Amino acid sequence: MTGLVPAPIARQPWQMLFPLFVLIGFGALVLYSAAGGNWDPYASSHVIRFGVFLVMAFVLSRFSRDLVMLFAIPIYGVVLLMLVAVEAIGFVGGGSQRWLDLGFMQLQPSELMKPAIVLVLARYYATLPVGMVPTVRALIAPGALILAPVALVLLQPDLGTSLAIVFGGAVIMFSAGLPLRWFVGAGLAAAVLAPVAFFFGLQDYQQKRVFTFLDPASDPLGDGYHITQSKIAIGSGGFSGKGFNEGSQSHLHYLPEPHTDFIFATMAEEWGFIGGLIVLGAFAMIFGWGLAVSRASTDRFGKLVALGMTATIFFYVAINLMMVMGLAPVVGIPLPFMSHGGSSMLTNMICIGSLMMVHRWNRKAPRTGLIR
């Protein structure tokens, strides 16, 4: 016992769990409102999914370093095969072929590749001799591991998820100690090739999204409708919002996707600037804890896993918030722990479970075995 609290409860990472529960609960309220004041179909399934995936995260946190190292490559291989299966037998929705129909849910394998790429690259660099990090060997194999799933995801097509996979991989590579000049060179090459990729690599609708981002007012009732209505919803919330379940933009169906990609706009209209601060503060606490877990790790594998998982959640949050505020093109990335969606919730809870796992490694002396 620690005071009046049982030790198994007291030693849980409440500095992360508390803001996580705040986001889940706040998200459920916003989803309740987005459904016109009903728990179904969004809020109830949101809470149930979180409960199931939270149990999964606690189970994941019990895995040992040896087990994770052993299965990092097989996990990556299985997810890569699932991406191939999407191209062959994938479920088509919204004009894109991104899902596998499992009967009880529509699984988006590209979401699972985000934590999978972190695991496999962390394992690679953890086993690579330090003296070989500045060599080409430290770049070729990881580059291939990143490009293979990115190519398959682009075929779906899903530019946002492709960028998320690249971002997670790049964070691991940079943190592993690859020379800075390589990243500078890659950035310059990307800048030079960007016009070619834009005109010859992007689909027509993806090009329209970029043009809309640059000038949404040029077509406010067409391609610019989403971002225009999102800005109206956020701006109309003011300091304290219109009140719970009083959002006109979502209730009158002006705001598209109020329960998924644009849930922050739905929240901001009803809860205003105060609600936005609560959401940003909760995410900041989770990110701060994730970075602390990475810094506290005494081995390279744990450090890279913790940093990569934190970066994966950060990418979701940063791109979604920039998207709904008109600071980035609309790419269809949900807001973690608040948006309605099974695959994204699964991915982010895998990241949370992985962080809890490394946190547990940090508290215990290394021991052999599969699960300790």
CSV table of C-alpha atoms in Angstrom, one decimal:
chain,number,residue,atom,x,y,z
A,1,MET,CA,0.0,0.0,0.0
A,2,THR,CA,1.1,3.5,-0.8
A,3,GLY,CA,-0.9,5.5,1.8
A,4,LEU,CA,-4.5,4.6,1.2
A,5,VAL,CA,-3.9,3.7,-2.5
A,6,PRO,CA,-3.0,0.1,-3.4
A,7,ALA,CA,0.6,-0.1,-4.8
A,8,PRO,CA,-0.5,-1.6,-8.3
A,9,ILE,CA,-2.7,1.5,-8.7
A,10,ALA,CA,-0.3,4.0,-7.3
A,11,ARG,CA,2.6,3.0,-9.6
A,12,GLN,CA,0.6,3.5,-12.8
A,13,PRO,CA,1.7,6.5,-14.9
A,14,TRP,CA,-1.1,8.8,-13.8
A,15,GLN,CA,0.7,11.9,-15.3
A,16,MET,CA,-0.2,10.4,-18.7
A,17,LEU,CA,-3.4,8.4,-17.8
A,18,PHE,CA,-5.2,11.4,-16.3
A,19,PRO,CA,-4.9,13.7,-19.4
A,20,LEU,CA,-5.7,10.6,-21.6
A,21,PHE,CA,-9.0,10.1,-19.6
A,22,VAL,CA,-9.8,13.8,-20.0
A,23,LEU,CA,-9.4,13.6,-23.8
A,24,ILE,CA,-11.5,10.4,-24.0
A,25,GLY,CA,-14.3,11.9,-21.8
A,26,PHE,CA,-14.2,15.2,-23.5
A,27,GLY,CA,-14.3,13.5,-26.9
A,28,ALA,CA,-17.3,11.5,-25.8
A,29,LEU,CA,-19.2,14.7,-24.9
A,30,VAL,CA,-18.3,16.2,-28.3
A,31,LEU,CA,-19.4,13.1,-30.1
A,32,TYR,CA,-22.6,13.1,-28.2
A,33,SER,CA,-23.3,16.6,-29.4
A,34,ALA,CA,-22.2,15.8,-33.0
A,35,ALA,CA,-24.9,13.1,-33.1
A,36,GLY,CA,-27.6,15.6,-32.1
A,37,GLY,CA,-27.6,14.8,-28.4
A,38,ASN,CA,-27.4,11.0,-28.7
A,39,TRP,CA,-24.9,8.5,-27.3
A,40,ASP,CA,-25.3,6.4,-30.5
A,41,PRO,CA,-23.8,5.9,-32.9
A,42,TYR,CA,-20.6,7.7,-32.0
A,43,ALA,CA,-20.0,8.4,-28.3
A,44,SER,CA,-21.0,4.9,-26.9
A,45,SER,CA,-18.7,3.0,-29.4
A,46,HIS,CA,-16.0,5.6,-28.7
A,47,VAL,CA,-16.0,4.8,-25.0
A,48,ILE,CA,-16.3,1.0,-25.6
A,49,ARG,CA,-13.4,1.0,-28.0
A,50,PHE,CA,-11.2,2.9,-25.6
A,51,GLY,CA,-12.0,0.4,-22.8
A,52,VAL,CA,-11.1,-2.5,-24.9
A,53,PHE,CA,-7.9,-0.9,-26.3
A,54,LEU,CA,-6.9,0.3,-22.8
A,55,VAL,CA,-6.9,-3.3,-21.6
A,56,MET,CA,-4.8,-4.1,-24.7
A,57,ALA,CA,-2.4,-1.3,-23.8
A,58,PHE,CA,-1.9,-2.7,-20.2
A,59,VAL,CA,-1.3,-6.1,-21.6
A,60,LEU,CA,1.2,-4.7,-24.1
A,61,SER,CA,3.0,-2.9,-21.2
A,62,ARG,CA,3.8,-6.3,-19.7
A,63,PHE,CA,5.9,-7.4,-22.6
A,64,SER,CA,9.7,-7.7,-22.1
A,65,ARG,CA,12.3,-6.0,-24.2
A,66,ASP,CA,13.5,-9.4,-25.5
A,67,LEU,CA,10.0,-10.3,-26.7
A,68,VAL,CA,9.5,-7.0,-28.5
A,69,MET,CA,13.0,-7.2,-30.1
A,70,LEU,CA,12.2,-10.8,-31.3
A,71,PHE,CA,8.9,-9.9,-32.9
A,72,ALA,CA,9.6,-6.4,-34.3
A,73,ILE,CA,10.5,-7.7,-37.7
A,74,PRO,CA,7.7,-10.3,-37.9
A,75,ILE,CA,5.2,-7.6,-36.9
A,76,TYR,CA,6.4,-5.4,-39.7
A,77,GLY,CA,6.2,-8.2,-42.2
A,78,VAL,CA,2.7,-9.1,-41.2
A,79,VAL,CA,1.5,-5.5,-41.5
A,80,LEU,CA,3.3,-5.2,-44.9
A,81,LEU,CA,1.5,-8.3,-46.1
A,82,MET,CA,-1.8,-6.8,-45.0
A,83,LEU,CA,-1.1,-3.7,-47.1
A,84,VAL,CA,-0.5,-6.0,-50.1
A,85,ALA,CA,-3.8,-7.7,-49.2
A,86,VAL,CA,-5.6,-4.3,-49.3
A,87,GLU,CA,-4.6,-3.9,-52.9
A,88,ALA,CA,-5.9,-7.4,-53.8
A,89,ILE,CA,-9.1,-7.7,-51.7
A,90,GLY,CA,-9.4,-4.5,-49.8
A,91,PHE,CA,-12.7,-2.8,-49.0
A,92,VAL,CA,-13.5,0.4,-51.0
A,93,GLY,CA,-15.0,3.3,-49.1
A,94,GLY,CA,-15.2,7.0,-50.1
A,95,GLY,CA,-13.4,6.3,-53.4
A,96,SER,CA,-10.3,4.8,-51.7
A,97,GLN,CA,-9.3,1.2,-51.2
A,98,ARG,CA,-7.8,1.3,-47.7
A,99,TRP,CA,-9.6,-1.3,-45.5
A,100,LEU,CA,-9.8,-5.0,-44.8
A,101,ASP,CA,-13.3,-6.3,-43.9
A,102,LEU,CA,-12.8,-8.4,-40.8
A,103,GLY,CA,-16.5,-8.8,-40.2
A,104,PHE,CA,-16.6,-7.1,-36.8
A,105,MET,CA,-14.7,-4.1,-38.0
A,106,GLN,CA,-13.1,-2.4,-41.0
A,107,LEU,CA,-9.4,-2.5,-40.3
A,108,GLN,CA,-7.0,0.0,-42.0
A,109,PRO,CA,-3.6,-1.7,-42.1
A,110,SER,CA,-1.8,1.5,-43.0
A,111,GLU,CA,-2.6,2.8,-39.5
A,112,LEU,CA,-0.8,-0.2,-38.0
A,113,MET,CA,2.2,0.5,-40.1
A,114,LYS,CA,2.9,3.7,-38.1
A,115,PRO,CA,3.9,2.0,-34.8
A,116,ALA,CA,5.3,-1.0,-36.8
A,117,ILE,CA,7.8,1.2,-38.6
A,118,VAL,CA,8.9,2.6,-35.3
A,119,LEU,CA,9.5,-0.8,-33.8
A,120,VAL,CA,11.4,-2.3,-36.7
A,121,LEU,CA,13.7,0.8,-37.2
A,122,ALA,CA,14.3,1.0,-33.4
A,123,ARG,CA,15.3,-2.7,-33.4
A,124,TYR,CA,17.6,-2.1,-36.5
A,125,TYR,CA,19.5,0.8,-34.9
A,126,ALA,CA,19.6,-0.9,-31.5
A,127,THR,CA,21.5,-3.8,-33.0
A,128,LEU,CA,23.6,-1.7,-35.3
A,129,PRO,CA,27.2,-1.1,-34.0
A,130,VAL,CA,27.5,2.6,-33.0
A,131,GLY,CA,30.5,3.0,-35.3
A,132,MET,CA,28.4,2.1,-38.3
A,133,VAL,CA,25.7,4.7,-37.7
A,134,PRO,CA,27.4,7.4,-39.9
A,135,THR,CA,27.8,4.9,-42.8
A,136,VAL,CA,25.6,4.2,-45.7
A,137,ARG,CA,24.5,0.9,-44.2
A,138,ALA,CA,22.6,2.9,-41.6
A,139,LEU,CA,20.6,4.5,-44.4
A,140,ILE,CA,19.9,1.9,-47.1
A,141,ALA,CA,18.1,-0.8,-45.2
A,142,PRO,CA,15.9,1.6,-43.1
A,143,GLY,CA,15.2,3.5,-46.3
A,144,ALA,CA,13.9,0.4,-47.9
A,145,LEU,CA,11.8,-0.5,-44.8
A,146,ILE,CA,10.1,2.9,-45.1
A,147,LEU,CA,9.7,3.1,-48.8
A,148,ALA,CA,8.0,-0.3,-49.2
A,149,PRO,CA,4.9,0.5,-47.1
A,150,VAL,CA,4.8,4.1,-48.3
A,151,ALA,CA,4.6,2.9,-51.9
A,152,LEU,CA,1.7,0.6,-51.0
A,153,VAL,CA,-0.1,3.3,-49.1
A,154,LEU,CA,0.2,5.8,-51.9
A,155,LEU,CA,-1.5,3.3,-54.2
A,156,GLN,CA,-4.6,3.3,-51.9
A,157,PRO,CA,-4.2,6.4,-52.3
A,158,ASP,CA,-3.5,7.9,-48.8
A,159,LEU,CA,-1.0,10.8,-48.8
A,160,GLY,CA,-1.6,11.7,-45.1
A,161,THR,CA,-0.8,8.2,-43.8
A,162,SER,CA,2.2,8.0,-46.1
A,163,LEU,CA,3.6,11.2,-44.7
A,164,ALA,CA,3.0,9.9,-41.1
A,165,ILE,CA,5.0,6.7,-41.8
A,166,VAL,CA,7.9,8.8,-43.3
A,167,PHE,CA,7.8,11.2,-40.3
A,168,GLY,CA,7.9,8.4,-37.8
A,169,GLY,CA,10.8,6.7,-39.7
A,170,ALA,CA,12.7,10.0,-40.1
A,171,VAL,CA,12.4,10.7,-36.3
A,172,ILE,CA,13.9,7.3,-35.5
A,173,MET,CA,16.7,7.8,-38.0
A,174,PHE,CA,17.6,11.3,-36.8
A,175,SER,CA,17.5,10.2,-33.1
A,176,ALA,CA,19.7,7.2,-33.9
A,177,GLY,CA,22.4,9.6,-34.8
A,178,LEU,CA,22.5,9.7,-38.6
A,179,PRO,CA,24.5,12.7,-39.9
A,180,LEU,CA,22.6,16.0,-40.0
A,181,ARG,CA,23.9,16.7,-43.5
A,182,TRP,CA,22.0,13.7,-44.8
A,183,PHE,CA,18.7,15.2,-43.6
A,184,VAL,CA,19.6,18.6,-45.0
A,185,GLY,CA,20.4,17.0,-48.4
A,186,ALA,CA,17.1,15.0,-48.3
A,187,GLY,CA,15.2,18.3,-47.5
A,188,LEU,CA,16.9,20.1,-50.4
A,189,ALA,CA,16.2,17.2,-52.8
A,190,ALA,CA,12.5,17.1,-51.7
A,191,ALA,CA,12.2,20.9,-52.3
A,192,VAL,CA,13.6,20.5,-55.8
A,193,LEU,CA,11.5,17.5,-56.6
A,194,ALA,CA,8.3,18.9,-55.0
A,195,PRO,CA,6.9,20.6,-58.2
A,196,VAL,CA,7.5,17.3,-60.2
A,197,ALA,CA,5.8,15.3,-57.5
A,198,PHE,CA,2.9,17.7,-57.3
A,199,PHE,CA,2.1,17.7,-61.0
A,200,PHE,CA,2.9,14.1,-61.8
A,201,GLY,CA,2.7,12.2,-58.5
A,202,LEU,CA,-0.5,13.5,-56.9
A,203,GLN,CA,-4.0,12.6,-57.8
A,204,ASP,CA,-6.3,15.4,-59.2
A,205,TYR,CA,-8.2,15.7,-55.9
A,206,GLN,CA,-4.9,15.9,-53.9
A,207,GLN,CA,-3.8,18.8,-56.1
A,208,LYS,CA,-7.1,20.5,-55.5
A,209,ARG,CA,-6.6,20.2,-51.8
A,210,VAL,CA,-3.3,22.0,-52.1
A,211,PHE,CA,-4.8,24.8,-54.2
A,212,THR,CA,-7.8,25.0,-51.8
A,213,PHE,CA,-5.3,25.3,-48.8
A,214,LEU,CA,-3.6,28.2,-50.6
A,215,ASP,CA,-6.9,30.0,-51.4
A,216,PRO,CA,-10.0,28.4,-49.8
A,217,ALA,CA,-12.1,31.5,-50.6
A,218,SER,CA,-11.7,30.8,-54.4
A,219,ASP,CA,-14.3,28.1,-54.2
A,220,PRO,CA,-16.1,28.4,-50.8
A,221,LEU,CA,-19.0,26.1,-51.9
A,222,GLY,CA,-16.9,23.5,-53.6
A,223,ASP,CA,-13.3,22.4,-52.7
A,224,GLY,CA,-12.9,25.1,-50.1
A,225,TYR,CA,-16.2,24.2,-48.3
A,226,HIS,CA,-14.6,22.0,-45.6
A,227,ILE,CA,-12.0,24.4,-44.4
A,228,THR,CA,-14.3,27.5,-44.7
A,229,GLN,CA,-17.0,25.9,-42.5
A,230,SER,CA,-14.3,24.7,-40.0
A,231,LYS,CA,-12.9,28.2,-39.6
A,232,ILE,CA,-16.5,29.5,-39.1
A,233,ALA,CA,-17.2,26.9,-36.4
A,234,ILE,CA,-13.9,27.6,-34.6
A,235,GLY,CA,-14.3,31.4,-34.8
A,236,SER,CA,-17.9,31.5,-33.7
A,237,GLY,CA,-17.0,29.7,-30.5
A,238,GLY,CA,-15.3,32.8,-29.1
A,239,PHE,CA,-13.8,32.6,-25.6
A,240,SER,CA,-16.2,30.2,-23.9
A,241,GLY,CA,-18.2,28.7,-26.7
A,242,LYS,CA,-21.9,28.6,-27.5
A,243,GLY,CA,-22.6,25.9,-24.9
A,244,PHE,CA,-22.7,22.1,-24.8
A,245,ASN,CA,-24.9,20.6,-27.5
A,246,GLU,CA,-25.6,24.1,-28.9
A,247,GLY,CA,-23.3,24.1,-32.0
A,248,SER,CA,-25.2,25.2,-35.1
A,249,GLN,CA,-22.4,24.3,-37.6
A,250,SER,CA,-22.6,20.6,-36.7
A,251,HIS,CA,-26.3,20.3,-35.8
A,252,LEU,CA,-27.4,22.0,-39.0
A,253,HIS,CA,-24.9,19.9,-41.0
A,254,TYR,CA,-22.8,22.8,-42.3
A,255,LEU,CA,-19.6,21.3,-40.9
A,256,PRO,CA,-18.5,18.1,-42.8
A,257,GLU,CA,-17.3,15.2,-40.8
A,258,PRO,CA,-17.9,16.8,-37.4
A,259,HIS,CA,-17.3,13.5,-35.6
A,260,THR,CA,-14.0,12.5,-37.2
A,261,ASP,CA,-11.5,14.8,-39.0
A,262,PHE,CA,-13.2,18.1,-37.9
A,263,ILE,CA,-14.1,17.2,-34.3
A,264,PHE,CA,-11.8,19.9,-33.0
A,265,ALA,CA,-14.0,22.5,-34.9
A,266,THR,CA,-17.1,20.9,-33.4
A,267,MET,CA,-15.6,21.2,-29.9
A,268,ALA,CA,-14.3,24.7,-30.4
A,269,GLU,CA,-17.8,26.0,-31.5
A,270,GLU,CA,-19.4,24.7,-28.3
A,271,TRP,CA,-16.5,25.1,-25.8
A,272,GLY,CA,-14.6,28.0,-27.3
A,273,PHE,CA,-11.0,29.0,-26.5
A,274,ILE,CA,-11.3,27.4,-23.0
A,275,GLY,CA,-12.1,24.0,-24.5
A,276,GLY,CA,-9.2,24.4,-26.9
A,277,LEU,CA,-6.8,25.1,-24.1
A,278,ILE,CA,-8.0,22.0,-22.2
A,279,VAL,CA,-7.4,19.8,-25.3
A,280,LEU,CA,-4.0,21.3,-26.0
A,281,GLY,CA,-3.0,21.1,-22.4
A,282,ALA,CA,-3.9,17.4,-22.2
A,283,PHE,CA,-1.9,16.6,-25.3
A,284,ALA,CA,1.1,18.6,-24.0
A,285,MET,CA,1.1,16.5,-20.8
A,286,ILE,CA,1.0,13.3,-22.7
A,287,PHE,CA,3.9,14.4,-25.0
A,288,GLY,CA,5.9,15.6,-22.1
A,289,TRP,CA,5.5,12.3,-20.3
A,290,GLY,CA,6.4,10.4,-23.5
A,291,LEU,CA,9.6,12.5,-23.9
A,292,ALA,CA,10.5,11.9,-20.3
A,293,VAL,CA,10.1,8.1,-20.7
A,294,SER,CA,12.5,8.3,-23.7
A,295,ARG,CA,15.1,10.4,-21.7
A,296,ALA,CA,14.9,8.0,-18.8
A,297,SER,CA,15.5,4.9,-20.9
A,298,THR,CA,19.0,3.4,-20.4
A,299,ASP,CA,19.1,1.4,-23.6
A,300,ARG,CA,19.0,2.6,-27.2
A,301,PHE,CA,16.0,0.4,-28.2
A,302,GLY,CA,13.7,1.7,-25.4
A,303,LYS,CA,14.8,5.3,-26.0
A,304,LEU,CA,14.0,5.1,-29.8
A,305,VAL,CA,10.7,3.2,-29.3
A,306,ALA,CA,9.5,5.8,-26.7
A,307,LEU,CA,10.5,8.7,-28.9
A,308,GLY,CA,9.1,7.2,-32.1
A,309,MET,CA,5.7,6.4,-30.5
A,310,THR,CA,5.5,9.9,-29.0
A,311,ALA,CA,6.3,11.4,-32.4
A,312,THR,CA,3.6,9.3,-34.1
A,313,ILE,CA,0.9,10.7,-31.8
A,314,PHE,CA,2.3,14.2,-32.2
A,315,PHE,CA,2.1,13.9,-36.0
A,316,TYR,CA,-1.6,13.0,-35.7
A,317,VAL,CA,-2.3,16.0,-33.4
A,318,ALA,CA,-0.2,18.6,-35.3
A,319,ILE,CA,-1.5,17.8,-38.7
A,320,ASN,CA,-5.2,17.5,-37.6
A,321,LEU,CA,-5.1,20.9,-35.8
A,322,MET,CA,-3.3,22.6,-38.6
A,323,MET,CA,-5.8,21.1,-41.1
A,324,VAL,CA,-8.9,22.3,-39.3
A,325,MET,CA,-7.4,25.8,-38.8
A,326,GLY,CA,-6.5,26.1,-42.5
A,327,LEU,CA,-2.8,25.9,-41.8
A,328,ALA,CA,-2.3,22.7,-43.8
A,329,PRO,CA,-4.2,20.9,-46.7
A,330,VAL,CA,-7.1,18.6,-45.7
A,331,VAL,CA,-5.5,15.1,-45.6
A,332,GLY,CA,-8.0,13.1,-43.6
A,333,ILE,CA,-6.1,12.6,-40.3
A,334,PRO,CA,-8.3,12.2,-37.2
A,335,LEU,CA,-7.6,13.8,-33.8
A,336,PRO,CA,-6.3,11.1,-31.4
A,337,PHE,CA,-8.5,10.0,-28.5
A,338,MET,CA,-11.3,12.3,-29.5
A,339,SER,CA,-12.3,11.5,-33.1
A,340,HIS,CA,-14.6,8.6,-33.8
A,341,GLY,CA,-12.7,5.7,-35.5
A,342,GLY,CA,-11.5,2.3,-34.6
A,343,SER,CA,-8.3,2.0,-36.6
A,344,SER,CA,-6.9,5.3,-35.4
A,345,MET,CA,-7.9,4.6,-31.8
A,346,LEU,CA,-6.1,1.2,-32.1
A,347,THR,CA,-3.0,2.8,-33.5
A,348,ASN,CA,-2.8,5.5,-30.8
A,349,MET,CA,-3.5,3.1,-28.0
A,350,ILE,CA,-0.7,0.8,-29.3
A,351,CYS,CA,1.6,3.9,-29.0
A,352,ILE,CA,0.3,4.5,-25.5
A,353,GLY,CA,0.8,0.8,-24.5
A,354,SER,CA,4.3,0.9,-26.0
A,355,LEU,CA,5.2,4.0,-23.9
A,356,MET,CA,3.8,2.3,-20.8
A,357,MET,CA,6.0,-0.7,-21.7
A,358,VAL,CA,9.2,1.3,-22.0
A,359,HIS,CA,8.2,3.1,-18.8
A,360,ARG,CA,8.0,-0.2,-17.0
A,361,TRP,CA,11.4,-1.3,-18.4
A,362,ASN,CA,12.8,1.9,-17.0
A,363,ARG,CA,11.5,1.1,-13.5
A,364,LYS,CA,12.8,-2.5,-13.5
A,365,ALA,CA,16.2,-4.0,-13.9
A,366,PRO,CA,16.6,-5.9,-17.2
A,367,ARG,CA,15.8,-9.6,-16.9
A,368,THR,CA,15.6,-12.3,-19.5
A,369,GLY,CA,12.4,-14.0,-20.6
A,370,LEU,CA,9.5,-13.2,-22.8
A,371,ILE,CA,7.1,-11.5,-20.4
A,372,ARG,CA,8.2,-10.2,-17.0
